[in-house]
């Protein structure tokens, strides 16, 4: 989550989340095609899942707000295929191929299609975990210009380590194509009033997954 319109958690002015009763998986056939394209291109391993998220997060604010869920997926995928030289902007503008395609080193197979995920994100630890269950921690008040998994509403806040989740790919590095850079991952629980102030419901607690580089001892 960059400091952009994408990071909407806890933001004022957008109203409550209103679940749709009996919501279908897809509202239109084109959404199914976008989902299929997303999975097929993910199998090429030209970018990481975090690189994919970053391409959506960096959409212009008006484009992001005006787009539906799968439209954002489509716009992000469009940006990625252009950035990796698979398609030219002129080809997107004309809606047809203008030059020969690029041969890929890998493509989706039938076995890939049967899997729910192409990858595992746990990695061997390079050093002991800095924190343990029950430790009081404070999140760093960071202001990233690239992808991060620490939401804006949870920055600079006091919480408690609820669980140690192991060592995993660090999204902030992976989004930039800078390698896995494995980091310890924790579940950290916060009081609602710590996150949103004295008017928040005192009975509510919120747990988030936070990587070690986001945390400081309280």
mmCIF file of C-alpha atoms in Angstrom:
data_model
loop_
_atom_site.group_PDB
_atom_site.id
_atom_site.type_symbol
_atom_site.label_atom_id
_atom_site.label_comp_id
_atom_site.label_asym_id
_atom_site.label_seq_id
_atom_site.Cartn_x
_atom_site.Cartn_y
_atom_site.Cartn_z
ATOM 1 C CA UNK A 1 0.000 0.000 0.000
ATOM 2 C CA UNK A 2 1.566 3.243 -1.083
ATOM 3 C CA UNK A 3 0.420 6.610 0.248
ATOM 4 C CA UNK A 4 -2.326 6.746 -2.361
ATOM 5 C CA UNK A 5 -6.070 6.475 -2.752
ATOM 6 C CA UNK A 6 -5.677 2.681 -2.685
ATOM 7 C CA UNK A 7 -4.934 2.713 1.064
ATOM 8 C CA UNK A 8 -8.549 3.406 2.069
ATOM 9 C CA UNK A 9 -8.671 1.523 5.381
ATOM 10 C CA UNK A 10 -10.040 3.806 8.081
ATOM 11 C CA UNK A 11 -10.318 6.735 5.664
ATOM 12 C CA UNK A 12 -13.184 9.157 6.303
ATOM 13 C CA UNK A 13 -15.751 10.109 3.697
ATOM 14 C CA UNK A 14 -16.305 6.815 1.871
ATOM 15 C CA UNK A 15 -19.093 5.405 4.007
ATOM 16 C CA UNK A 16 -19.495 1.877 5.358
ATOM 17 C CA UNK A 17 -18.725 -1.334 3.503
ATOM 18 C CA UNK A 18 -22.078 -2.701 2.341
ATOM 19 C CA UNK A 19 -21.940 -6.413 1.429
ATOM 20 C CA UNK A 20 -24.076 -7.457 -1.514
ATOM 21 C CA UNK A 21 -26.634 -10.119 -0.620
ATOM 22 C CA UNK A 22 -26.014 -13.390 -2.495
ATOM 23 C CA UNK A 23 -23.168 -11.758 -4.400
ATOM 24 C CA UNK A 24 -22.025 -13.853 -7.386
ATOM 25 C CA UNK A 25 -18.347 -14.566 -7.989
ATOM 26 C CA UNK A 26 -18.560 -12.662 -11.283
ATOM 27 C CA UNK A 27 -21.084 -10.031 -12.329
ATOM 28 C CA UNK A 28 -20.263 -10.237 -16.053
ATOM 29 C CA UNK A 29 -18.472 -12.557 -18.479
ATOM 30 C CA UNK A 30 -15.626 -10.070 -19.021
ATOM 31 C CA UNK A 31 -14.719 -10.398 -15.342
ATOM 32 C CA UNK A 32 -14.165 -14.128 -15.849
ATOM 33 C CA UNK A 33 -11.802 -13.329 -18.739
ATOM 34 C CA UNK A 34 -9.837 -10.860 -16.620
ATOM 35 C CA UNK A 35 -9.471 -13.458 -13.873
ATOM 36 C CA UNK A 36 -8.251 -16.029 -16.413
ATOM 37 C CA UNK A 37 -5.781 -13.563 -17.940
ATOM 38 C CA UNK A 38 -4.486 -12.645 -14.488
ATOM 39 C CA UNK A 39 -3.807 -16.285 -13.623
ATOM 40 C CA UNK A 40 -2.334 -17.127 -17.017
ATOM 41 C CA UNK A 41 0.092 -14.204 -16.962
ATOM 42 C CA UNK A 42 0.972 -14.843 -13.318
ATOM 43 C CA UNK A 43 2.202 -18.292 -14.370
ATOM 44 C CA UNK A 44 4.886 -16.676 -16.543
ATOM 45 C CA UNK A 45 6.578 -15.421 -13.353
ATOM 46 C CA UNK A 46 7.586 -12.173 -15.003
ATOM 47 C CA UNK A 47 6.455 -10.298 -11.888
ATOM 48 C CA UNK A 48 5.622 -11.087 -8.282
ATOM 49 C CA UNK A 49 2.203 -10.918 -6.680
ATOM 50 C CA UNK A 50 3.399 -7.785 -4.895
ATOM 51 C CA UNK A 51 4.486 -6.254 -8.186
ATOM 52 C CA UNK A 52 0.961 -6.924 -9.403
ATOM 53 C CA UNK A 53 -0.537 -5.212 -6.365
ATOM 54 C CA UNK A 54 1.767 -2.222 -6.812
ATOM 55 C CA UNK A 55 0.612 -1.739 -10.417
ATOM 56 C CA UNK A 56 -2.959 -1.369 -9.150
ATOM 57 C CA UNK A 57 -2.072 0.826 -6.186
ATOM 58 C CA UNK A 58 -0.322 3.306 -8.459
ATOM 59 C CA UNK A 59 -3.318 3.866 -10.710
ATOM 60 C CA UNK A 60 -4.352 7.540 -10.898
ATOM 61 C CA UNK A 61 -6.799 8.248 -8.038
ATOM 62 C CA UNK A 62 -9.756 9.086 -10.291
ATOM 63 C CA UNK A 63 -9.200 5.951 -12.373
ATOM 64 C CA UNK A 64 -8.961 3.830 -9.245
ATOM 65 C CA UNK A 65 -12.143 5.202 -7.671
ATOM 66 C CA UNK A 66 -14.130 4.940 -10.908
ATOM 67 C CA UNK A 67 -13.149 1.319 -11.561
ATOM 68 C CA UNK A 68 -14.762 -1.854 -10.260
ATOM 69 C CA UNK A 69 -12.714 -4.599 -8.626
ATOM 70 C CA UNK A 70 -11.983 -6.539 -11.809
ATOM 71 C CA UNK A 71 -11.542 -3.350 -13.833
ATOM 72 C CA UNK A 72 -8.679 -2.469 -11.491
ATOM 73 C CA UNK A 73 -7.213 -5.919 -12.069
ATOM 74 C CA UNK A 74 -7.458 -5.325 -15.816
ATOM 75 C CA UNK A 75 -5.857 -1.875 -15.676
ATOM 76 C CA UNK A 76 -3.019 -3.167 -13.497
ATOM 77 C CA UNK A 77 -2.394 -6.100 -15.854
ATOM 78 C CA UNK A 78 -2.395 -3.750 -18.820
ATOM 79 C CA UNK A 79 0.314 -1.670 -17.161
ATOM 80 C CA UNK A 80 2.424 -4.730 -16.370
ATOM 81 C CA UNK A 81 2.406 -6.213 -19.858
ATOM 82 C CA UNK A 82 3.450 -2.841 -21.257
ATOM 83 C CA UNK A 83 6.172 -2.370 -18.625
ATOM 84 C CA UNK A 84 7.622 -5.818 -19.431
ATOM 85 C CA UNK A 85 7.610 -5.209 -23.169
ATOM 86 C CA UNK A 86 5.012 -7.856 -23.995
ATOM 87 C CA UNK A 87 2.605 -5.369 -25.561
ATOM 88 C CA UNK A 88 3.092 -1.827 -26.816
ATOM 89 C CA UNK A 89 0.898 1.085 -25.796
ATOM 90 C CA UNK A 90 0.208 1.592 -29.496
ATOM 91 C CA UNK A 91 -1.103 -1.968 -29.718
ATOM 92 C CA UNK A 92 -3.416 -1.388 -26.777
ATOM 93 C CA UNK A 93 -4.641 1.819 -28.392
ATOM 94 C CA UNK A 94 -5.418 0.076 -31.694
ATOM 95 C CA UNK A 95 -6.678 -3.165 -30.150
ATOM 96 C CA UNK A 96 -4.505 -5.412 -32.328
ATOM 97 C CA UNK A 97 -0.960 -6.736 -32.676
ATOM 98 C CA UNK A 98 1.438 -4.500 -34.607
ATOM 99 C CA UNK A 99 4.649 -6.491 -34.149
ATOM 100 C CA UNK A 100 5.580 -10.114 -33.398
ATOM 101 C CA UNK A 101 5.092 -11.273 -29.837
ATOM 102 C CA UNK A 102 7.888 -12.127 -27.429
ATOM 103 C CA UNK A 103 8.499 -15.791 -26.649
ATOM 104 C CA UNK A 104 8.057 -16.494 -22.929
ATOM 105 C CA UNK A 105 10.283 -18.807 -20.912
ATOM 106 C CA UNK A 106 7.249 -20.204 -19.116
ATOM 107 C CA UNK A 107 3.523 -20.402 -19.683
ATOM 108 C CA UNK A 108 0.537 -21.768 -17.825
ATOM 109 C CA UNK A 109 0.075 -25.529 -17.902
ATOM 110 C CA UNK A 110 -2.976 -27.629 -17.074
ATOM 111 C CA UNK A 111 -1.363 -28.572 -13.752
ATOM 112 C CA UNK A 112 -0.889 -24.868 -12.988
ATOM 113 C CA UNK A 113 -4.543 -24.205 -13.695
ATOM 114 C CA UNK A 114 -5.584 -26.814 -11.146
ATOM 115 C CA UNK A 115 -3.569 -25.192 -8.385
ATOM 116 C CA UNK A 116 -4.989 -22.492 -6.162
ATOM 117 C CA UNK A 117 -1.613 -20.749 -6.018
ATOM 118 C CA UNK A 118 1.592 -20.891 -8.009
ATOM 119 C CA UNK A 119 3.947 -20.205 -5.120
ATOM 120 C CA UNK A 120 4.673 -20.506 -1.424
ATOM 121 C CA UNK A 121 5.915 -17.441 0.402
ATOM 122 C CA UNK A 122 7.517 -18.931 3.514
ATOM 123 C CA UNK A 123 11.314 -18.851 3.521
ATOM 124 C CA UNK A 124 14.161 -20.065 5.790
ATOM 125 C CA UNK A 125 14.980 -17.591 8.539
ATOM 126 C CA UNK A 126 18.277 -15.740 8.259
ATOM 127 C CA UNK A 127 18.269 -14.664 11.925
ATOM 128 C CA UNK A 128 16.190 -15.235 15.077
ATOM 129 C CA UNK A 129 12.859 -13.442 15.429
ATOM 130 C CA UNK A 130 13.225 -10.123 17.238
ATOM 131 C CA UNK A 131 9.830 -10.350 18.949
ATOM 132 C CA UNK A 132 7.787 -13.048 20.680
ATOM 133 C CA UNK A 133 4.125 -13.515 21.533
ATOM 134 C CA UNK A 134 3.042 -11.005 24.181
ATOM 135 C CA UNK A 135 5.670 -8.357 23.339
ATOM 136 C CA UNK A 136 4.483 -4.763 23.175
ATOM 137 C CA UNK A 137 5.487 -3.156 19.873
ATOM 138 C CA UNK A 138 4.972 0.109 18.056
ATOM 139 C CA UNK A 139 4.616 0.281 14.296
ATOM 140 C CA UNK A 140 6.880 2.667 12.453
ATOM 141 C CA UNK A 141 5.344 5.839 11.034
ATOM 142 C CA UNK A 142 6.550 5.234 7.495
ATOM 143 C CA UNK A 143 5.564 7.155 4.352
ATOM 144 C CA UNK A 144 6.414 4.849 1.434
ATOM 145 C CA UNK A 145 6.281 5.801 -2.221
ATOM 146 C CA UNK A 146 6.295 2.121 -3.231
ATOM 147 C CA UNK A 147 4.384 -0.959 -2.115
ATOM 148 C CA UNK A 148 4.112 -1.863 1.575
ATOM 149 C CA UNK A 149 1.790 -4.108 3.575
ATOM 150 C CA UNK A 150 1.579 -1.772 6.580
ATOM 151 C CA UNK A 151 -1.688 0.175 6.179
ATOM 152 C CA UNK A 152 -1.731 3.887 6.876
ATOM 153 C CA UNK A 153 -4.233 3.647 9.748
ATOM 154 C CA UNK A 154 -1.888 1.308 11.673
ATOM 155 C CA UNK A 155 1.305 3.386 11.454
ATOM 156 C CA UNK A 156 2.826 4.800 14.614
ATOM 157 C CA UNK A 157 0.462 2.721 16.783
ATOM 158 C CA UNK A 158 0.991 0.654 19.928
ATOM 159 C CA UNK A 159 0.046 -3.028 19.755
ATOM 160 C CA UNK A 160 0.857 -6.484 21.108
ATOM 161 C CA UNK A 161 2.357 -9.423 19.247
ATOM 162 C CA UNK A 162 -0.387 -12.030 19.075
ATOM 163 C CA UNK A 163 1.494 -14.687 17.105
ATOM 164 C CA UNK A 164 4.767 -15.293 15.287
ATOM 165 C CA UNK A 165 3.954 -16.461 11.757
ATOM 166 C CA UNK A 166 7.411 -17.441 10.532
ATOM 167 C CA UNK A 167 9.734 -15.960 7.928
ATOM 168 C CA UNK A 168 8.254 -14.912 4.579
ATOM 169 C CA UNK A 169 8.965 -13.019 1.364
ATOM 170 C CA UNK A 170 9.096 -9.300 2.174
ATOM 171 C CA UNK A 171 6.474 -7.601 -0.036
ATOM 172 C CA UNK A 172 8.183 -4.197 -0.025
ATOM 173 C CA UNK A 173 11.234 -5.674 -1.778
ATOM 174 C CA UNK A 174 9.367 -8.164 -3.942
ATOM 175 C CA UNK A 175 7.177 -5.433 -5.434
ATOM 176 C CA UNK A 176 10.291 -3.756 -6.811
ATOM 177 C CA UNK A 177 11.755 -6.959 -8.228
ATOM 178 C CA UNK A 178 14.503 -6.699 -5.613
ATOM 179 C CA UNK A 179 14.355 -10.300 -4.445
ATOM 180 C CA UNK A 180 12.634 -12.127 -1.602
ATOM 181 C CA UNK A 181 14.555 -10.435 1.253
ATOM 182 C CA UNK A 182 12.829 -12.763 3.801
ATOM 183 C CA UNK A 183 11.568 -11.153 7.001
ATOM 184 C CA UNK A 184 9.775 -12.385 10.126
ATOM 185 C CA UNK A 185 6.020 -11.945 10.046
ATOM 186 C CA UNK A 186 3.835 -11.354 13.106
ATOM 187 C CA UNK A 187 0.170 -10.962 13.924
ATOM 188 C CA UNK A 188 -0.151 -7.772 15.961
ATOM 189 C CA UNK A 189 -3.370 -6.854 17.786
ATOM 190 C CA UNK A 190 -4.440 -3.247 18.394
ATOM 191 C CA UNK A 191 -7.232 -1.668 20.423
ATOM 192 C CA UNK A 192 -9.692 0.170 18.185
ATOM 193 C CA UNK A 193 -9.198 3.327 20.225
ATOM 194 C CA UNK A 194 -5.449 3.156 19.598
ATOM 195 C CA UNK A 195 -6.125 3.114 15.881
ATOM 196 C CA UNK A 196 -9.061 5.530 15.607
ATOM 197 C CA UNK A 197 -9.209 7.542 18.805
ATOM 198 C CA UNK A 198 -11.440 7.850 21.846
ATOM 199 C CA UNK A 199 -14.732 7.644 19.946
ATOM 200 C CA UNK A 200 -14.028 4.124 18.685
ATOM 201 C CA UNK A 201 -15.815 1.145 20.244
ATOM 202 C CA UNK A 202 -13.673 0.078 23.240
ATOM 203 C CA UNK A 203 -14.738 -3.556 22.846
ATOM 204 C CA UNK A 204 -13.210 -3.886 19.376
ATOM 205 C CA UNK A 205 -9.694 -5.141 18.681
ATOM 206 C CA UNK A 206 -8.053 -5.348 15.267
ATOM 207 C CA UNK A 207 -5.324 -7.797 14.245
ATOM 208 C CA UNK A 208 -3.021 -7.170 11.301
ATOM 209 C CA UNK A 209 -0.106 -9.081 9.796
ATOM 210 C CA UNK A 210 3.050 -6.981 10.231
ATOM 211 C CA UNK A 211 6.577 -7.687 9.048
ATOM 212 C CA UNK A 212 9.510 -7.165 11.398
ATOM 213 C CA UNK A 213 10.918 -4.093 9.572
ATOM 214 C CA UNK A 214 7.632 -2.302 10.383
ATOM 215 C CA UNK A 215 8.004 -2.803 14.147
ATOM 216 C CA UNK A 216 9.911 -1.276 17.052
ATOM 217 C CA UNK A 217 9.964 -2.337 20.723
ATOM 218 C CA UNK A 218 7.388 -0.342 22.675
#
